[in-house]
Coordinates of C-alpha atoms in Angstrom, one line a residue:
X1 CA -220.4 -72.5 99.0
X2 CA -221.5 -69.8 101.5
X3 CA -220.4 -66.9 99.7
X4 CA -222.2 -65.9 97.1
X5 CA -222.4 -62.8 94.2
X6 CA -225.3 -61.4 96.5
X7 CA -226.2 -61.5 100.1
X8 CA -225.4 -64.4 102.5
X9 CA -226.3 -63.9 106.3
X10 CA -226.8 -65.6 108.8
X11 CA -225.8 -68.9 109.5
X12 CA -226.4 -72.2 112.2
X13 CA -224.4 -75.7 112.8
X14 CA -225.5 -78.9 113.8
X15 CA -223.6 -80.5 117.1
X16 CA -221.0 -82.0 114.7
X17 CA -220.3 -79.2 112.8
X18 CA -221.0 -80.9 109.4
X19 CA -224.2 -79.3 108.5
X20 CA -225.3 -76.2 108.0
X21 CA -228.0 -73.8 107.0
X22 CA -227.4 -70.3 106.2
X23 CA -229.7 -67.7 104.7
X24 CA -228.7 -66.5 100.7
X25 CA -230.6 -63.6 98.9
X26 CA -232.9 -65.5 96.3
X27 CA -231.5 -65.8 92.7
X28 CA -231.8 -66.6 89.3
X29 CA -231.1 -70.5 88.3
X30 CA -227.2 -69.5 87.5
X31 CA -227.0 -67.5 90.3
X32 CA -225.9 -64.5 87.9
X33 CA -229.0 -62.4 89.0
X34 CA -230.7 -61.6 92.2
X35 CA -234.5 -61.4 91.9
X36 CA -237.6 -59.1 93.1
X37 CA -240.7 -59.9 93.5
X38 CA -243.6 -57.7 92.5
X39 CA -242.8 -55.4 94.9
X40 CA -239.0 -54.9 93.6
X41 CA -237.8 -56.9 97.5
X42 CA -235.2 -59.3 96.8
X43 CA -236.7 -62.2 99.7
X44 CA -234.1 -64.5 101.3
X45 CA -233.9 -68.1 101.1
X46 CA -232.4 -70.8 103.1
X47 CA -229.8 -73.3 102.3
X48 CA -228.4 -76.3 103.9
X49 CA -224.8 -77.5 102.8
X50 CA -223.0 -80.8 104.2
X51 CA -219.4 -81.2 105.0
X52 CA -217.7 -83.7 103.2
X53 CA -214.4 -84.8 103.5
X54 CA -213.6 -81.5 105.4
X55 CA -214.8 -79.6 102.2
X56 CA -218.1 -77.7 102.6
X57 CA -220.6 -79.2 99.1
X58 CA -224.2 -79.8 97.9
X59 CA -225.7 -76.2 99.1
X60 CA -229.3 -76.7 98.7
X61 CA -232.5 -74.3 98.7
X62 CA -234.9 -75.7 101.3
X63 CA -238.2 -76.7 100.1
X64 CA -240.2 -74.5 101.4
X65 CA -238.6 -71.2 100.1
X66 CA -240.7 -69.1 98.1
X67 CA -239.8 -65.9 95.8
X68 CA -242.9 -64.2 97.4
X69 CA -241.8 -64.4 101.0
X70 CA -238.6 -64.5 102.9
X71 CA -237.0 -67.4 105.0
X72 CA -234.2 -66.0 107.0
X73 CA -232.3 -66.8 110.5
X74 CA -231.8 -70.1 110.8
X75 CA -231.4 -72.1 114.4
X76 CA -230.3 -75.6 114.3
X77 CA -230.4 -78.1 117.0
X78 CA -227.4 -79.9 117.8
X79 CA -228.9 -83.6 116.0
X80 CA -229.6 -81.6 112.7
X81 CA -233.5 -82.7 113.0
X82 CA -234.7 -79.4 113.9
X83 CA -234.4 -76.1 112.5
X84 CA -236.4 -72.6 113.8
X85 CA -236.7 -70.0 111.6
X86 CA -238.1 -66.2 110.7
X87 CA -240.3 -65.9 107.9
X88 CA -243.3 -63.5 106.8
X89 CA -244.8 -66.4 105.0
X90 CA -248.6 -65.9 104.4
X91 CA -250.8 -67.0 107.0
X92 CA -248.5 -65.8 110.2
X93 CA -249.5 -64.0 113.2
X94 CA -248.0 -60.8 112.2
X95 CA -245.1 -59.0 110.2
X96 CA -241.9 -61.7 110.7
X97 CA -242.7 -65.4 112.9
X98 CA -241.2 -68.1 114.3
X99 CA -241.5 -71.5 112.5
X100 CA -240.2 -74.8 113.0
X101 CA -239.2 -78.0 110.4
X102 CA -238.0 -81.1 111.2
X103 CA -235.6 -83.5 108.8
X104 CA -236.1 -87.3 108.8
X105 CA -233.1 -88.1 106.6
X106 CA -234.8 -87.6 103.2
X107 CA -236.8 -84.1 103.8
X108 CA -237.7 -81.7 105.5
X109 CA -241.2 -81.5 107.1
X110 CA -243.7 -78.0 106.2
X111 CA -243.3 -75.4 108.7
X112 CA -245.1 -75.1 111.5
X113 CA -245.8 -71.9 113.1
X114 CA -244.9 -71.7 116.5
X115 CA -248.6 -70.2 117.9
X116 CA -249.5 -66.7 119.6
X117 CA -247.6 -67.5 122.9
X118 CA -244.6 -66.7 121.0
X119 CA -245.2 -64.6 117.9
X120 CA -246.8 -61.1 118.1
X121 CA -248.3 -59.1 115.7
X122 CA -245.5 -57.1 114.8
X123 CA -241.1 -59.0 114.5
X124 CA -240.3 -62.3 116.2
X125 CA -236.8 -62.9 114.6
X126 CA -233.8 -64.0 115.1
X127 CA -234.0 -68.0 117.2
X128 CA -230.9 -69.0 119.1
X129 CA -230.9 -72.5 121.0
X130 CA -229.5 -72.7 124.2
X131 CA -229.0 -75.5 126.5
X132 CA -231.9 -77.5 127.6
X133 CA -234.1 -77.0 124.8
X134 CA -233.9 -73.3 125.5
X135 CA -235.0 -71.2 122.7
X136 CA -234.2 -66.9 122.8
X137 CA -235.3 -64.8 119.8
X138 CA -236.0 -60.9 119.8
X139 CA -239.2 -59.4 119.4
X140 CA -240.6 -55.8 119.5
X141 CA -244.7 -57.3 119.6
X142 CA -244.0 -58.5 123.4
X143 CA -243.6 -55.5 125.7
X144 CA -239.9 -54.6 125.7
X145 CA -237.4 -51.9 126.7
X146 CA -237.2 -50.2 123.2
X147 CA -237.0 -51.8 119.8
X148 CA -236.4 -55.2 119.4
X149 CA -235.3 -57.1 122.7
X150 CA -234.1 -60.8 123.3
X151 CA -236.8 -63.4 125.4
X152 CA -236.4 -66.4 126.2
X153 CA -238.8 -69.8 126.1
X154 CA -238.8 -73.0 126.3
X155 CA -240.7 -76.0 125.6
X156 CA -242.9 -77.8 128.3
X157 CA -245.1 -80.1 128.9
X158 CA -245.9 -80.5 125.7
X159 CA -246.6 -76.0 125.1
X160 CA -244.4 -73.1 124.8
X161 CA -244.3 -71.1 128.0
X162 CA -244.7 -67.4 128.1
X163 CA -241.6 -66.0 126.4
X164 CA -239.7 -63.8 129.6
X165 CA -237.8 -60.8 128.6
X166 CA -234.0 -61.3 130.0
X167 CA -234.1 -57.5 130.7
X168 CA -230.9 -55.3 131.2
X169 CA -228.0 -55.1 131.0
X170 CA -228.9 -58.1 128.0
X171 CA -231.4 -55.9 126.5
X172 CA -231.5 -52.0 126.2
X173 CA -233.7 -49.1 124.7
X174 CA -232.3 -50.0 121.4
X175 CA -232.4 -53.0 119.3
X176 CA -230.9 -56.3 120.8
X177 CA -230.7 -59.6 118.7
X178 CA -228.7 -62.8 117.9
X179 CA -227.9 -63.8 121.7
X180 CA -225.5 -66.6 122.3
X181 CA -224.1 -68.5 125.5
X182 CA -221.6 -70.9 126.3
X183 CA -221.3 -72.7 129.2
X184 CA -217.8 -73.5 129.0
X185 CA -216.3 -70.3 129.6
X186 CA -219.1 -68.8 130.8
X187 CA -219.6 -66.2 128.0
X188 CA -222.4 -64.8 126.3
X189 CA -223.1 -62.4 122.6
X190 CA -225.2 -60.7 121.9
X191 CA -225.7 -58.2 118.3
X192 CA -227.1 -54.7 119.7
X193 CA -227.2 -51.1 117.5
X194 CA -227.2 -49.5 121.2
X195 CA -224.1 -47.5 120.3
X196 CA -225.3 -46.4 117.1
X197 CA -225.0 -49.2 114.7
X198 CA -225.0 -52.9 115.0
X199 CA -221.9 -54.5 117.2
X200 CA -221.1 -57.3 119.0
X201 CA -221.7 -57.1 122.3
X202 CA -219.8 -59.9 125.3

């Protein structure tokens, strides 16, 4: 199901770990062929798969995919109701923004950008949810250390607030992404090129 011929990435799970979404480069209809676009760019798609009877089935292009834009690092909340994404759709703030959907059983709803408080003119990529309807992506449009660095947000009163950079040692000169916590042990990830190519980072 999540392994394809071509490129599967990044993935998200709902609190019961029986959904998923996970991002798949876009393909023919037999899934013998990755396609381009005009532009020769094979775009990613996402997919949602279910878990059933302990076996992983039914993986499933979302709606909204298009072959001439990508839809790529998927954040689900722990219900399964709402999922933030990256996408360079047309009619964004700048090169890669933050959307959100929202399932109500049968579908999911059209994206909805997230607004200029959070998405820049240049990459906003990569959502993570933390605790407390905490939301951290990584951005190199909001000022930043060097490259792409992780912020965090949340939403308020009915707004996103100002996104706040979480500064070093989180984030570095280089590019920092993909942050995770737990509050169980204590223990956060992060994915970070700061020793020369991408690693994971505790």
């Amino acid at each position: 199901i999540f392994n394809g011929k071509f490129n599967d990435g990044p993935i998200s799970f709902n609190g019961n770990q029986d959904v998923a979404v996970f991002t798949r480069s876009y393909s023919s209809a037999n899934g013998n062929k990755a396609n381009s676009n005009d532009e020769s760019f094979n775009n990613l798609f996402l997919y949602t798969a279910k878990k059933v009877d302990n076996e992983w089935t039914d993986a499933t292009a979302l709606p909204f995919n298009s072959p001439d834009y990508t839809c790529m690092h998927p954040a689900l909340n722990s219900s399964g109701d709402t999922l933030f994404f990256s996408s360079d759709m047309p009619g964004g703030q700048g090169l890669y923004d933050l959307y959100m959907t929202t399932y109500d059983g049968r579908v999911w709803s059209t994206p909805e950008n997230l607004g200029s408080v959070i998405n820049t003119a240049a990459n906003d990529v990569f959502p993570t949810l933390g605790e407390d309807d905490e939301l951290y992506f990584s951005s190199d449009g909001h000022p930043t250390l060097g490259s792409l660095d992780i912020f965090k947000t949340q939403w308020e009163d009915g707004s996103w607030r100002k996104p706040r950079n979480v500064n070093y040692p989180i984030n570095s000169t280089n590019d920092d992404f993909s942050y995770s916590y737990s509050s169980e042990d204590s223990t956060g990830y992060i994915s970070s090129n700061r020793s020369g190519v991408d690693r994971i980072f505790q």
